[in-house]
Amino acid sequence: MKNLFKNSIYAFAFGDAYGENPHFPYIWTDDTSLTLSLIDAFSKSKGIYLFKKNLYKNIKDYFEKGKFSPYKIPFKYGKTTYKSIKRKKGLKSEFSCGNGSAMRALPLGFLLFKKSLLRRSRYNHVQSAITHAHLRVLVGCDIYVEFAQSLIKYKDKNTALKDLRKKMDILTNFYGKNYFSYFKEYEDIFKPDFYKKAPPKSSAFIVDTIKCIFYSVFNAKDIFTCLKISSKFKGDPDTICAMSMGLYGILEVFPKVYFKKLKSYHLIEKTLNLIRL
Ligand SMILES: [Mg+2]
């Protein structure tokens, strides 16, 4: 499990750097920094309350001190993440439905792999709501993390997709009507036709991002075609590429030689080693 975790997060970081700049693909951005900040917070926290507190602090330190950043300065960030940390309150408006909290959520699929679906979802909502508190985003975070958890379990894309559908039905029953209405916005990902059509619209809007990630993963033949397909989404390529590669890194080994080329490789390695799996 530990090796799989590392492979997935390194593939994520590589996707982040490659999506940001395919010609010099080794400098990762906020996606990886904030993912590391979540791993660090989790490793230091007993219970959900401390996890939330430590994650808030880590994100704040990312902005103020460049913590978890390859150059010790914050390298790119989303407006919602920045504003919410400043105001100490997650934003809830229709204009705050970006992918900023989903981009750091992947580790939860590993860290809470054996916990119940509802427990994982609770953690996921808490981590998201620090910056992105709109229910549409919480649903998107559930879809992403639960798909990752199913991939870890089944190591097969199609089986994982069926499993995701079942889990989303359980969550819908649990959270109710509003949750279901936002879940509907993502439903294309369960339709086989969606994957045969031209690539979906790409942007940092959470629903667009999730659709692009699924499109990339299901149209890829291997981890390198996943990198190629996902990096072509012009609207937010670093995040779409990172989040797609993080998932594909659960299915396939990504050669270690690439990890080691990443800027501040040791910062990633050190953070990943905080976790025992
Ligand atoms: Mg980024």
Tab-separated table of N, CA and C and ligand atoms in Angstrom, residues 16 20 29-31 76 103 236 238-239, ligand 1:
chain	number	residue	atom	x	y	z
A	16	ASP	N	1.303	17.393	-12.468
A	16	ASP	CA	1.198	18.815	-12.112
A	16	ASP	C	2.289	19.616	-12.841
A	20	GLU	N	1.755	22.007	-16.183
A	20	GLU	CA	2.122	23.413	-16.054
A	20	GLU	C	3.049	23.828	-17.193
A	29	THR	N	3.365	22.702	-8.817
A	29	THR	CA	2.680	23.930	-8.385
A	29	THR	C	1.840	23.677	-7.119
A	30	ASP	N	0.864	24.553	-6.918
A	30	ASP	CA	0.014	24.469	-5.724
A	30	ASP	C	-0.680	23.129	-5.541
A	31	ASP	N	-0.999	22.456	-6.650
A	31	ASP	CA	-1.710	21.174	-6.534
A	31	ASP	C	-0.923	20.206	-5.652
A	76	LYS	N	1.669	29.687	-7.753
A	76	LYS	CA	0.286	29.656	-8.236
A	76	LYS	C	-0.687	29.289	-7.098
A	103	MET	N	-8.241	19.221	-5.608
A	103	MET	CA	-6.845	19.012	-6.041
A	103	MET	C	-5.933	18.530	-4.908
A	236	ASP	N	-6.866	24.989	-17.243
A	236	ASP	CA	-6.267	24.396	-16.043
A	236	ASP	C	-5.562	23.044	-16.274
A	238	ASP	N	-2.520	21.990	-15.475
A	238	ASP	CA	-1.716	21.400	-14.385
A	238	ASP	C	-2.577	20.592	-13.418
A	239	THR	N	-3.731	21.161	-13.057
A	239	THR	CA	-4.605	20.451	-12.114
A	239	THR	C	-5.238	19.218	-12.760
B	1	MG	MG	-1.667	24.370	-10.028
